[in-house]
Structure formats: C-alpha cells, structure tokens
Coordinates of C-alpha atoms in Angstrom, one line a residue:
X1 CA 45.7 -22.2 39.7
X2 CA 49.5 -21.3 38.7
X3 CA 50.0 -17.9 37.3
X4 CA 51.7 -20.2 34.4
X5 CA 48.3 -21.6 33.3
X6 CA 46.8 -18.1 34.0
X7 CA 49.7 -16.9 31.6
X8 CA 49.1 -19.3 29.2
X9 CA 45.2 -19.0 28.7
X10 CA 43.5 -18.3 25.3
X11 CA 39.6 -19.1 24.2
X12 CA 36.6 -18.3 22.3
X13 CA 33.0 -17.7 23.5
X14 CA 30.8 -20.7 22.0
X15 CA 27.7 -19.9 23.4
X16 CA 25.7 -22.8 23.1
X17 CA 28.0 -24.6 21.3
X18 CA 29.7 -28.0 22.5
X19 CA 32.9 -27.4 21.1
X20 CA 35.2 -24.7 22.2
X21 CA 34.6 -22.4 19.2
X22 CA 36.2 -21.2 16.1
X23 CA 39.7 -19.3 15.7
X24 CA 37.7 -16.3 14.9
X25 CA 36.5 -15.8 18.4
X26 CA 39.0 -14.9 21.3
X27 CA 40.4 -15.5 23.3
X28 CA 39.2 -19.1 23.1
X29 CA 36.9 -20.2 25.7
X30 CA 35.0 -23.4 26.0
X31 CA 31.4 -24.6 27.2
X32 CA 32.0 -28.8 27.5
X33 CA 34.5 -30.6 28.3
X34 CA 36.0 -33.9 28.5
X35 CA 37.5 -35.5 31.6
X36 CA 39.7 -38.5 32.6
X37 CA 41.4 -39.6 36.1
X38 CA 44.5 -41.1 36.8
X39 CA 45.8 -42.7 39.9
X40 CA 49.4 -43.2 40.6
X41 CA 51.1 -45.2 43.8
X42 CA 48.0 -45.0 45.4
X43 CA 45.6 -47.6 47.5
X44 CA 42.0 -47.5 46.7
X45 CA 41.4 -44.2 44.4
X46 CA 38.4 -43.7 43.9
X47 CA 37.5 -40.9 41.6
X48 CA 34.1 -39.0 41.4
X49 CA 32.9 -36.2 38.7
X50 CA 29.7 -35.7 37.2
X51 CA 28.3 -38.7 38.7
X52 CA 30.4 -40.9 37.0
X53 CA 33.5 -43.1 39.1
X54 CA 37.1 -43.3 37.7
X55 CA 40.5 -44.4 39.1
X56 CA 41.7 -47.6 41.1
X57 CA 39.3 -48.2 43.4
X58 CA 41.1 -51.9 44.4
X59 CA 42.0 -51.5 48.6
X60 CA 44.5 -53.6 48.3
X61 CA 46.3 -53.2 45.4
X62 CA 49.1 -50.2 45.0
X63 CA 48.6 -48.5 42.1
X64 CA 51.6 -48.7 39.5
X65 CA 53.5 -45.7 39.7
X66 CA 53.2 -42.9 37.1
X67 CA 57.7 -43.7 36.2
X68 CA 56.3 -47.6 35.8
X69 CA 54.8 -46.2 32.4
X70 CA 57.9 -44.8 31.2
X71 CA 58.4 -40.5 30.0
X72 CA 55.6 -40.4 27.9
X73 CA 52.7 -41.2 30.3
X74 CA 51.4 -37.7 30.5
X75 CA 51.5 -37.7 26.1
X76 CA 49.5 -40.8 26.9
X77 CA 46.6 -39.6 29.4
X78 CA 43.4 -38.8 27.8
X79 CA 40.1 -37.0 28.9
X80 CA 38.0 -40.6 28.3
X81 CA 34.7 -39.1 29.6
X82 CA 33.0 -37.1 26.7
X83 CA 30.3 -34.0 26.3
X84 CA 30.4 -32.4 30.1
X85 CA 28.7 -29.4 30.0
X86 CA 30.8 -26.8 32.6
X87 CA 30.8 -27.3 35.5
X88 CA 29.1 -30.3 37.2
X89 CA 30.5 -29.6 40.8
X90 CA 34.0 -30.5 42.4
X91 CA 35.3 -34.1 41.7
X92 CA 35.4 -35.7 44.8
X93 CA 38.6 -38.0 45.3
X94 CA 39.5 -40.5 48.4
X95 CA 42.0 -42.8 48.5
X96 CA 44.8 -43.7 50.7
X97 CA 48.8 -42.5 49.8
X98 CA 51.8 -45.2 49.4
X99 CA 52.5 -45.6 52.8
X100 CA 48.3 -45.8 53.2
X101 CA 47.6 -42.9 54.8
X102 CA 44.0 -42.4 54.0
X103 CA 43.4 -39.0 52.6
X104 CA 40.5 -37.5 50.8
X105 CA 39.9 -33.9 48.4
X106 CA 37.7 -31.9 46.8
X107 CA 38.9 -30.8 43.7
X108 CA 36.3 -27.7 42.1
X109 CA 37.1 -27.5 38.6
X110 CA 35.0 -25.2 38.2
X111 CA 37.1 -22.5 40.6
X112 CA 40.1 -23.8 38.5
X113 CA 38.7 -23.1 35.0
X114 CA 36.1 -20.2 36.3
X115 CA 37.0 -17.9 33.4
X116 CA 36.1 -20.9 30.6
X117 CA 39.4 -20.2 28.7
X118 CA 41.3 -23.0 26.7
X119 CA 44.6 -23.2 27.9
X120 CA 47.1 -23.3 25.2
X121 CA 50.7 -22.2 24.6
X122 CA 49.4 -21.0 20.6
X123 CA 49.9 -17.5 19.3
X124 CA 46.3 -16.3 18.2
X125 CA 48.5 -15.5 14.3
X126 CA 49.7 -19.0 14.6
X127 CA 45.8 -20.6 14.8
X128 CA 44.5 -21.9 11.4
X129 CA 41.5 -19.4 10.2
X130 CA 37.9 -20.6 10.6
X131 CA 39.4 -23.8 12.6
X132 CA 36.5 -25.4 14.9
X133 CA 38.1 -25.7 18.1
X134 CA 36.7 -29.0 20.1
X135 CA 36.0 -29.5 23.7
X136 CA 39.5 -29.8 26.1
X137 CA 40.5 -32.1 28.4
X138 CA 40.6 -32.2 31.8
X139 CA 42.8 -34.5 33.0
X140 CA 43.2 -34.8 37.1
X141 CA 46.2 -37.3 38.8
X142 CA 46.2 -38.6 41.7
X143 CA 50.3 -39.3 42.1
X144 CA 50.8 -40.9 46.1
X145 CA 49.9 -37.6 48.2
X146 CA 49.3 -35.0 45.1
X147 CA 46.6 -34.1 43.2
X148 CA 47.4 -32.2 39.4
X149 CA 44.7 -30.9 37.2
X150 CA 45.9 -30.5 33.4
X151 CA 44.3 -29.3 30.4
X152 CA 44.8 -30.1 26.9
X153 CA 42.9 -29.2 23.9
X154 CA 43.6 -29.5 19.7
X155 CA 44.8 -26.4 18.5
X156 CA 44.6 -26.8 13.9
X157 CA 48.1 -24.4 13.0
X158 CA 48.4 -22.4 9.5
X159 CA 51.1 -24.2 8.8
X160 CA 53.0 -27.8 10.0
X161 CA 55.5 -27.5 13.0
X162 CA 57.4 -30.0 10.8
X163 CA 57.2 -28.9 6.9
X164 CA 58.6 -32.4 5.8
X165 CA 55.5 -33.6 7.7
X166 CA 51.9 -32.2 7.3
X167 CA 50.6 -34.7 9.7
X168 CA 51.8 -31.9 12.2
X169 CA 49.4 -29.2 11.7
X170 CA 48.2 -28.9 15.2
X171 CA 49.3 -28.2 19.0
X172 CA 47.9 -30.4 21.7
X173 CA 50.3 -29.2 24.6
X174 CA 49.2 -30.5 28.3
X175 CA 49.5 -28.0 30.5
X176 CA 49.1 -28.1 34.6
X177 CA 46.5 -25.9 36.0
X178 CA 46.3 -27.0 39.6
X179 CA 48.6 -29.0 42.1
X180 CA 48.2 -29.8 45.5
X181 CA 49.9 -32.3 47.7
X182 CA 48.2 -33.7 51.2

C-alpha cells in the first residue's frame, strides 16, 4: 500500500453495520464493501473474488485499452458487486499481458485494507454531521502487466464544493491503494 493512501485514510467503526458508519465515529472505517474489476490491454482476464468471476475472460480477444475510453475512465469505474462483508480472501487474477505473456496474481485485499479505514481526501470538519457513510469501493485494474487497487467511497459535505450548485454536496475521490506491475 502507498504511504499516500496510508496518508489519506479516515473511517468510522460500524460494528455490525453494513455501511461504513456515521460522521460521528472516526476515523471512518468500514465492515462491507463493494467490488468491481477492470481489464485493460489484456488477453483472457479473468477475475476472481468472493466467488464471483469478473473481467475479459475472451482468449483471443485484446482487451481495449484503458486511453480507448477517453480521461474520464477511472470517474467512470464502479464497484458493481454489492454487500461483501470484509474480507473474503485474495482475488485471484490470470490473464495473459499485450504481448501475451501469461501471467497470474494474487491480490489480498484484505492485507491492503487490514486496518478497515475508508480512504478519503475529507477533513473530518468538512464531513456533514450525523451523515451515514455507505460501503466503499474497491475497484482493482488489470492495465497490460499492472495490477491497481483503488478505493472510492461517498463522503455527504456541510456545505456544496460549488455554492451555485447544491447537487455538489459530497466527495467521491478514487484514490490508489495498491500497484504492482509483473
């Protein structure tokens, strides 16, 4: 994990609960989450966590690349997979790079997010009180020969980022955790 993420951790214990908590509690940590898998110039990706497949499993078929989607791709990748309770064991990826070299990880989310804290970029004054703070996402890439984990979870604000628009009340900011290339 990057000291950057480590940096940029905040959470609330919600002890049974399958959202993340309130405001009230901090830091914020979580007990679910929500996952979703994304393969990027790859052959075959094939995607494994909590029992359940994701990614581009076609063998012959490259994957579109993650440019092919234009800047806002990342904006654009959701954790699809709902209600995980932490931590199911490592997602277990194979698949075979752009010039198809066939490669193969282990990815242990639960060494990644072992302390259970929502990562966030949002002072704890900025927060809206009594907010309920739902489950993040954990989003995990497969990009050609690297693997990135990000996180990403609704943060409600006091007040708009925008004050000519109250539609933007809230911080959902994507932020790497983990990367590794093979």
């Amino acid at each position: 994990m990057s000291s950057s993420a480590a940096s940029s951790s905040a959470a609330s214990a919600a002890a049974g609960s399958s959202a993340a908590g309130s405001s009230s509690e901090w830091p914020l940590r979580f007990q679910r989450h929500r996952f979703g898998a994304y393969c990027f110039d790859t052959w075959g990706c094939q995607i494994l966590y909590n029992g359940f497949p994701h990614g581009r499993p076609e063998p012959e078929a490259l994957s579109p690349s993650a440019a092919s989607y234009g800047a806002d791709l990342r904006e654009r990748m959701k954790g699809g997979h709902l209600d995980i309770r932490n931590f199911p064991g490592p997602a277990e990826v194979r698949w075979r790079a752009k010039d198809k070299t066939e490669l193969q990880a282990r990815i242990d989310i639960a060494e990644i997010f072992g302390d259970q804290l929502v990562r966030h970029e949002v002072p704890r004054e900025d927060i809206a009180d009594g907010a309920s703070i739902g489950e993040p996402e954990i989003i995990l890439e497969v990009d050609d020969r690297t693997i990135n984990v990000y996180s990403r979870c609704f943060i409600p604000l006091r007040r708009p980022q925008d004050p000519a628009n109250p539609h933007s009340d809230y911080r959902a900011d994507l932020i790497k955790v983990f990367s590794r290339s093979y």
